[in-house]
């Protein structure tokens, strides 16, 4: 998020001075690290939680909205490749079909209904559906080997899916920024944010190694600190952060780099979440390409830590408590017993039990072929809702001061995949005077900026074809 915002601002106002602070020794070591996330270019092609099953007709609005947002990210990356800002596309994005696989009559009926709705949407052109084991076996052989006969199952497939290494993308963006005069101060931890009488912010920080204190003034501050964004926004004292809290959920993935196994699965395959599980815990078997090497990951399996970041503090979950957010957080705890039950169940799973879960996707999975890796921490938003009281929110949210002088990002999925539209919204809100003058340049960076692709089939086809050609991925 910070790399995206910095790049947008530098493209729009290259004369502005930008300073970025990173408390670790390098950027992209938390949730943007490729092994701390599944790398799915979230476009709602396979994620069922963006189009949940309800009592009425299936509504594609949210799925379409997520896809629209991802197309903006694709266009931005394509422009940066053309400008030489980013390296060869294969270093950060690779064509990887997105699939959904379900079992049981109820879920098969739901998936078919979802397909019938989505195939009419221009941004989902090319989606395929099958209940034929021979077809699904061609798409993803590991799903069908030793599958029980007579078991109802179905799958959808979109060849235009992607696998994204957000760590590599972040590094490349910052490499360009620093080569263009932007200051990146690693091993520097921001300690306080204080509004000055002249409207600027006094940012106090210290070197993480020698703990040498220092400070800088800024007329605009963006807090892209992952789970720690809440803590820094609380320290800023802005009233807009009142009522907010975060609930940390960690994760693990099973991983294999065995070439014989990896060669049989070239897709990201999502399914239904377990009862009580948060949307971010939807099980999926994914192809991952990091540093040119392909691996498979399955998960996530939830873990719990009071830390808001992998490199956080054991006191994080306690230190966030304020009089204004205590009641909403307690209400969230009372309202979500299924989540607590789910977390306890996940924590009790050993390696063998986790491979058992994998076997629902891949019946031939062997314990010894897979190892557990720790994923990143996700700080899910808890906030006060005027009508519902305390609510647990699965998604991302920008919190900004009324004068637009400071903003921060809270939450997780779809996160990095929609970083570009999220940051565009932030620019419009926090720079209302400058934004109208930026629109022409933004259209150069994002050709369909301000337009809706899904309402214009010809424009959707033209845009996706253009970015696919530049990025070397499927249409």
C-alpha positions as a printed Julia matrix, in Angstrom:
475×3 Matrix{Float64}:
   0.0     0.0     0.0
   2.73    2.49    0.93
   4.76    1.62   -2.17
   1.68    2.11   -4.36
   0.78    5.45   -2.79
   4.35    6.66   -2.97
   4.57    5.69   -6.64
   1.28    7.4    -7.5
   2.32   10.62   -5.73
   5.76   10.57   -7.35
   4.24   10.12  -10.79
   1.75   12.93  -10.18
   3.98   15.38   -8.27
   7.63   14.4    -8.85
   8.85   17.58   -7.12
   7.25   16.65   -3.79
   9.56   15.32   -1.1
   8.6    11.86    0.15
  10.12   10.04    3.13
   9.17    6.45    3.98
   9.91    4.84    7.35
  10.25    1.06    7.78
  10.93   -0.36   11.22
  12.44   -3.59    9.85
  15.67   -3.96    7.88
  13.85   -4.2     4.55
  10.45   -3.52    3.03
   7.8    -6.2     2.36
   8.77   -8.4     5.29
   5.28   -8.63    6.8
   2.04   -9.25    4.88
   3.55   -8.28    1.52
   6.21  -10.99    1.82
   5.36  -13.7    -0.77
   5.34  -16.48    1.81
   3.11  -14.51    4.17
   0.18  -14.48    1.72
  -1.26  -16.66   -1.03
  -0.41  -14.24   -3.83
  -3.85  -14.48   -5.38
  -4.61  -11.55   -7.66
  -8.02  -11.17   -6.02
 -10.49  -10.55   -8.84
 -13.43  -12.56   -7.41
 -12.91  -15.21  -10.07
 -12.74  -18.03   -7.56
 -13.47  -16.58   -4.1
 -16.99  -17.56   -3.09
 -17.17  -15.13   -0.17
 -17.49  -12.21   -2.62
 -20.77  -13.69   -3.84
 -22.26  -15.56   -0.86
 -25.27  -17.81   -0.98
 -28.32  -16.18    0.59
 -32.08  -16.55    0.65
 -32.66  -14.6    -2.55
 -31.09  -14.55   -6.03
 -27.3   -14.46   -6.2
 -26.0   -10.9    -6.46
 -22.78  -10.42   -8.48
 -22.34   -6.76   -7.44
 -19.48   -7.26   -4.97
 -17.68   -9.78   -7.19
 -17.91   -7.33  -10.1
 -16.69   -4.48   -7.89
 -13.63   -6.46   -6.74
 -12.83   -7.4   -10.34
 -13.18   -3.79  -11.47
 -10.7    -2.77   -8.78
  -8.19   -5.44   -9.77
  -8.37   -4.29  -13.39
  -7.24   -0.85  -12.23
  -4.25   -2.45  -10.52
  -3.46   -4.4   -13.71
  -3.6    -1.23  -15.79
  -1.35    0.65  -13.37
   1.23   -2.14  -13.33
   1.1    -2.33  -17.12
   1.81    1.4   -17.4
   4.72    1.09  -15.0
   6.15   -1.77  -17.05
   5.93    0.39  -20.18
   7.65    3.26  -18.33
  10.45    1.0   -17.09
   9.48    1.51  -13.45
   8.83   -2.22  -13.03
  11.02   -5.08  -14.25
   9.93   -7.88  -16.57
   6.34   -8.81  -15.64
   7.25  -12.45  -14.94
   9.27  -11.24  -11.93
   6.07  -10.29  -10.12
   3.01  -11.67  -11.96
   2.32  -14.98  -13.7
  -0.69  -16.48  -15.48
  -2.37  -18.93  -13.11
  -5.97  -20.11  -13.75
  -8.39  -19.44  -10.89
 -10.7   -22.31  -10.01
 -13.44  -23.08   -7.52
 -14.0   -26.71   -6.49
 -16.92  -27.89   -4.37
 -18.4   -31.19   -3.23
 -21.92  -32.22   -2.19
 -25.24  -31.57   -3.9
 -25.94  -28.27   -2.13
 -22.62  -26.69   -2.98
 -22.69  -28.04   -6.54
 -26.1   -26.41   -7.08
 -24.78  -23.13   -5.63
 -21.65  -23.15   -7.79
 -23.68  -23.8   -10.91
 -26.04  -20.94  -10.06
 -23.04  -18.68   -9.45
 -21.6   -19.64  -12.82
 -24.88  -18.92  -14.6
 -24.91  -15.4   -13.13
 -21.24  -14.59  -13.64
 -20.94  -15.82  -17.22
 -23.23  -12.95  -18.26
 -20.86  -10.36  -16.77
 -18.31   -8.95  -19.28
 -15.45   -9.07  -16.75
 -16.1   -12.78  -16.19
 -16.16  -13.72  -19.86
 -14.39  -17.02  -20.35
 -15.49  -18.61  -17.07
 -15.99  -22.37  -17.5
 -18.07  -24.85  -15.5
 -17.97  -28.63  -15.3
 -19.2   -31.57  -13.25
 -17.27  -33.99  -15.49
 -14.34  -35.66  -13.74
 -12.45  -35.96  -17.04
 -12.67  -32.22  -17.66
 -11.74  -31.28  -14.1
  -8.86  -33.76  -14.27
  -7.47  -31.86  -17.26
  -7.79  -28.58  -15.37
  -6.21  -29.79  -12.1
  -5.23  -33.5   -11.94
  -4.45  -33.49   -8.21
  -8.11  -32.75   -7.43
  -9.38  -35.92   -9.08
  -6.84  -38.65   -8.38
  -8.4   -41.38   -6.19
 -11.63  -39.4    -5.89
 -14.55  -41.55   -4.69
 -17.05  -42.58   -7.36
 -20.56  -41.23   -7.02
 -19.48  -38.16   -5.05
 -21.12  -34.97   -6.4
 -18.54  -32.35   -7.31
 -18.17  -29.4    -9.63
 -15.62  -26.79  -10.61
 -15.35  -23.47  -12.36
 -12.22  -22.24  -14.09
 -11.06  -18.86  -15.38
  -7.81  -19.03  -17.4
  -7.28  -15.27  -16.92
  -6.34  -15.66  -13.23
  -2.96  -14.61  -11.87
  -0.39  -15.32   -9.19
   1.23  -12.14   -7.86
   4.45  -11.82   -5.85
   3.59   -8.69   -3.9
   6.97   -8.77   -2.19
   8.8    -8.47   -5.51
   6.34   -5.8    -6.65
   6.89   -3.78   -3.47
  10.68   -4.01   -3.79
  10.6    -2.88   -7.41
   8.36    0.08   -6.62
  10.61    1.21   -3.78
  13.75    0.63   -5.87
  12.41    3.07   -8.44
  11.3     5.56   -5.79
  14.67    5.6    -4.04
  16.51    5.92   -7.38
  14.3     8.96   -8.08
  15.1    10.81   -4.87
  12.61    9.35   -2.39
  14.14    8.67    1.02
  13.55    5.17    2.43
  14.7     4.84    6.03
  14.8     1.2     7.07
  15.41    0.21   10.7
  13.51    3.34   11.72
  10.44    3.09   13.93
   7.86    5.87   14.14
   7.03    6.47   17.79
   4.55    9.37   17.76
   2.48   11.58   15.49
   1.47   15.04   16.72
  -0.52   17.7    14.88
   1.15   21.12   14.91
  -0.52   24.54   15.01
   0.45   25.2    11.39
  -1.44   22.05   10.28
   1.64   19.9     9.7
   2.46   16.7    11.54
   5.49   16.22   13.76
   6.66   12.66   13.19
   8.96   11.42   15.92
  10.97    8.29   15.19
  14.05    6.44   16.34
  16.66    4.17   14.8
  15.76    0.59   15.66
  19.39   -0.38   16.21
  20.9     2.5    18.19
  17.53    3.91   19.34
  18.72    7.38   18.3
  15.69    9.72   18.32
  14.84   12.15   15.55
  11.88   13.95   14.06
  10.54   15.33   10.79
   7.6    17.55    9.82
   5.15   16.53    7.11
   2.05   18.13    5.68
   0.6    14.72    4.88
   1.11   11.35    6.6
   0.05    7.92    5.4
   0.16    5.09    7.93
   0.64    1.89    5.96
   1.97   -0.09    8.9
  -0.18   -3.21    8.58
  -1.5    -4.31   11.95
   0.34   -1.46   13.67
  -1.6     1.18   11.74
  -4.23    1.19   14.49
  -1.63    1.91   17.18
  -0.09    4.79   15.25
  -3.46    6.29   14.36
  -4.45    6.09   18.02
  -1.26    7.95   18.93
  -2.13   10.66   16.42
  -5.21   11.52   18.46
  -7.55   11.96   15.49
 -11.18   11.48   16.56
 -11.95    9.38   13.47
 -10.09    6.39   14.95
 -12.33    6.24   18.02
 -14.32    3.02   18.34
 -11.87    1.0    16.25
  -9.95   -2.06   17.38
  -8.36   -5.0    15.61
  -8.47   -8.75   16.16
  -5.24  -10.51   15.13
  -5.48  -13.83   13.28
  -2.31  -15.63   12.23
  -2.01  -18.37    9.68
   0.02  -21.29    8.42
   0.25  -22.98    5.03
   1.32  -26.44    3.97
   3.98  -26.09    1.27
   5.68  -28.42   -1.17
   8.3   -27.75   -3.84
   8.46  -31.38   -5.03
   8.69  -31.0    -8.84
   6.58  -34.13   -9.5
   3.71  -32.77   -7.41
   4.04  -29.15   -8.52
   3.95  -30.15  -12.2
   0.47  -31.65  -11.74
  -1.19  -28.51  -10.44
  -1.13  -25.15  -12.18
  -4.03  -23.23  -10.67
  -5.35  -21.51   -7.59
  -8.3   -23.57   -6.37
 -10.67  -22.16   -3.74
 -13.58  -23.85   -1.97
 -16.15  -23.15    0.74
 -15.07  -21.96    4.19
 -15.7   -24.12    7.23
 -18.66  -23.21    9.43
 -17.66  -20.29   11.67
 -14.45  -19.65    9.75
 -13.66  -16.07    8.68
 -13.64  -15.38    4.93
  -9.86  -15.05    4.92
  -9.64  -18.71    6.0
 -11.31  -20.15    2.89
  -9.26  -23.26    2.02
  -7.32  -23.13   -1.22
  -4.62  -25.1    -3.03
  -2.41  -22.64   -4.86
   0.39  -22.48   -7.34
   2.98  -19.95   -6.1
   5.83  -18.58   -8.17
   8.52  -16.84   -6.11
  11.88  -15.97   -7.58
  11.05  -17.99  -10.68
  10.46  -21.21   -8.72
   7.01  -22.79   -8.55
   5.66  -24.33   -5.35
   2.26  -25.38   -4.04
   0.61  -24.01   -0.91
  -2.49  -25.23    0.89
  -4.3   -23.49    3.69
  -4.59  -21.28    5.51
  -4.75  -22.81    8.96
  -5.57  -20.23   11.59
  -3.21  -19.57   14.48
  -3.48  -17.09   17.29
  -0.99  -14.59   18.62
  -1.65  -11.32   20.48
   0.8    -9.64   18.08
  -0.52   -7.38   15.33
   2.54   -8.19   13.18
   4.85  -11.2    13.0
   7.53   -8.85   14.31
   5.11   -7.21   16.75
   4.7    -7.1    20.51
   2.99   -9.63   22.77
   1.21   -6.65   24.34
  -0.38   -5.45   21.08
  -3.86   -6.83   21.71
  -3.96   -5.25   25.19
  -2.28   -1.94   24.38
  -4.96   -1.1    21.77
  -7.72   -0.95   24.4
  -9.24    2.46   24.97
 -12.47    3.53   26.75
 -14.03    4.24   23.33
 -13.33    0.8    21.81
 -13.66   -1.52   24.81
 -17.43   -2.04   24.53
 -17.4    -2.64   20.73
 -14.62   -5.22   21.14
 -16.46   -7.02   23.92
 -19.6    -7.04   21.77
 -17.63   -8.63   18.93
 -16.46  -11.37   21.28
 -20.02  -12.1    22.4
 -21.44  -12.06   18.86
 -18.86  -14.38   17.3
 -18.74  -17.64   19.3
 -18.36  -19.63   16.07
 -15.12  -17.8    15.33
 -13.73  -18.66   18.75
 -14.74  -22.3    18.3
 -13.13  -22.33   14.88
  -9.86  -20.88   16.2
  -9.69  -23.39   19.04
 -10.28  -26.23   16.58
  -7.56  -24.94   14.28
  -5.06  -24.61   17.12
  -5.63  -28.25   18.09
  -4.74  -29.58   14.62
  -1.35  -31.25   14.34
   0.54  -31.77   11.08
  -1.29  -35.01   10.28
  -4.7   -33.37   10.78
  -3.71  -30.51    8.52
  -2.69  -32.9     5.77
  -6.06  -34.63    6.3
  -7.68  -31.28    5.44
  -5.53  -31.1     2.33
  -6.78  -34.54    1.28
 -10.28  -33.1     0.78
  -8.65  -31.27   -2.15
  -5.89  -33.73   -3.0
  -6.81  -37.31   -1.98
  -3.27  -38.57   -2.73
  -1.49  -36.11   -0.39
   1.21  -37.68    1.82
   2.27  -36.23    5.16
   5.97  -36.36    4.36
   5.66  -34.33    1.14
   4.4   -31.21    2.89
   5.94  -28.84    5.43
   4.27  -26.1     7.49
   5.24  -22.47    7.01
   4.03  -19.51    9.06
   2.07  -16.89    7.13
   1.54  -13.26    8.08
  -0.62  -11.79   10.8
  -4.0   -10.37    9.72
  -5.47   -7.63   11.89
  -9.23   -7.81   11.25
 -11.12   -4.61   11.93
 -13.45   -4.34   14.91
 -15.48   -1.15   15.04
 -18.52    0.52   16.48
 -21.59    0.4    14.25
 -24.39    2.89   15.11
 -27.08    0.24   14.54
 -25.39   -3.07   15.3
 -22.96   -2.13   18.06
 -19.55   -3.78   17.83
 -18.95   -5.56   14.5
 -16.09   -7.63   13.11
 -15.32   -6.49    9.57
 -13.49   -8.63    7.01
 -12.02   -6.26    4.47
  -9.92   -3.14    4.16
 -10.81    0.35    5.33
  -9.1     3.71    5.06
  -9.44    5.93    8.14
  -8.55    9.57    7.57
  -8.73   12.84    9.45
 -11.46   15.28    8.44
  -8.88   17.69    7.0
  -7.2    14.93    4.97
  -3.79   15.55    6.54
  -3.38   11.98    7.78
  -4.79    8.62    6.73
  -4.15    4.98    7.49
  -5.23    1.6     6.25
  -6.82   -1.03    8.47
  -7.84   -4.6     7.63
  -6.81   -7.32    5.22
  -8.3    -9.1     2.17
  -8.56   -8.3    -0.71
  -5.77   -5.96    0.33
  -2.79   -5.71   -2.0
  -4.71   -6.79   -5.1
  -6.84   -3.66   -4.85
  -4.1    -1.33   -3.59
  -4.37    0.96   -6.62
  -8.1     1.82   -6.38
  -7.84    2.09   -2.59
  -5.01    4.6    -2.92
  -6.86    6.48   -5.68
  -9.8     6.92   -3.29
  -7.38    8.14   -0.63
  -5.88   10.7    -3.03
  -9.31   12.04   -3.93
 -10.28   12.41   -0.27
  -7.0    13.74    1.13
  -5.97   15.97   -1.79
  -9.28   17.51   -2.96
  -7.62   20.64   -4.38
  -4.95   18.83   -6.36
  -7.0    15.83   -7.52
  -8.86   17.52  -10.42
  -5.49   18.53  -11.92
  -4.23   14.95  -11.59
  -7.04   13.31  -13.54
  -5.41   13.65  -16.95
  -2.19   12.05  -15.72
  -4.16    9.35  -13.93
  -5.88    8.45  -17.21
  -2.44    8.03  -18.76
  -1.52    5.62  -15.97
  -4.94    3.92  -15.81
  -6.64    4.29  -19.23
 -10.15    3.48  -17.98
  -9.89    5.65  -14.87
 -13.37    6.92  -14.02
 -15.11    4.33  -16.2
 -16.86    1.04  -15.41
 -15.6    -1.84  -17.51
 -18.37   -4.27  -16.69
 -21.03   -2.03  -18.25
 -19.18   -1.95  -21.58
 -18.27   -5.38  -22.96
 -16.14   -3.93  -25.77
 -14.16   -1.72  -23.38
 -13.7    -4.63  -20.95
 -12.34   -6.82  -23.76
 -10.04   -4.07  -25.01
  -8.66   -3.28  -21.55
  -8.07   -6.85  -20.41
  -6.46   -7.73  -23.75
  -4.1    -4.76  -23.52
  -2.94   -5.47  -19.96
  -2.65   -9.2   -20.68
  -0.34   -8.47  -23.61
   1.87   -6.13  -21.58
   2.0    -8.36  -18.51
   2.38  -11.62  -20.43
  -0.7   -13.25  -18.9
  -3.93  -14.8   -20.18
  -6.84  -12.62  -21.27
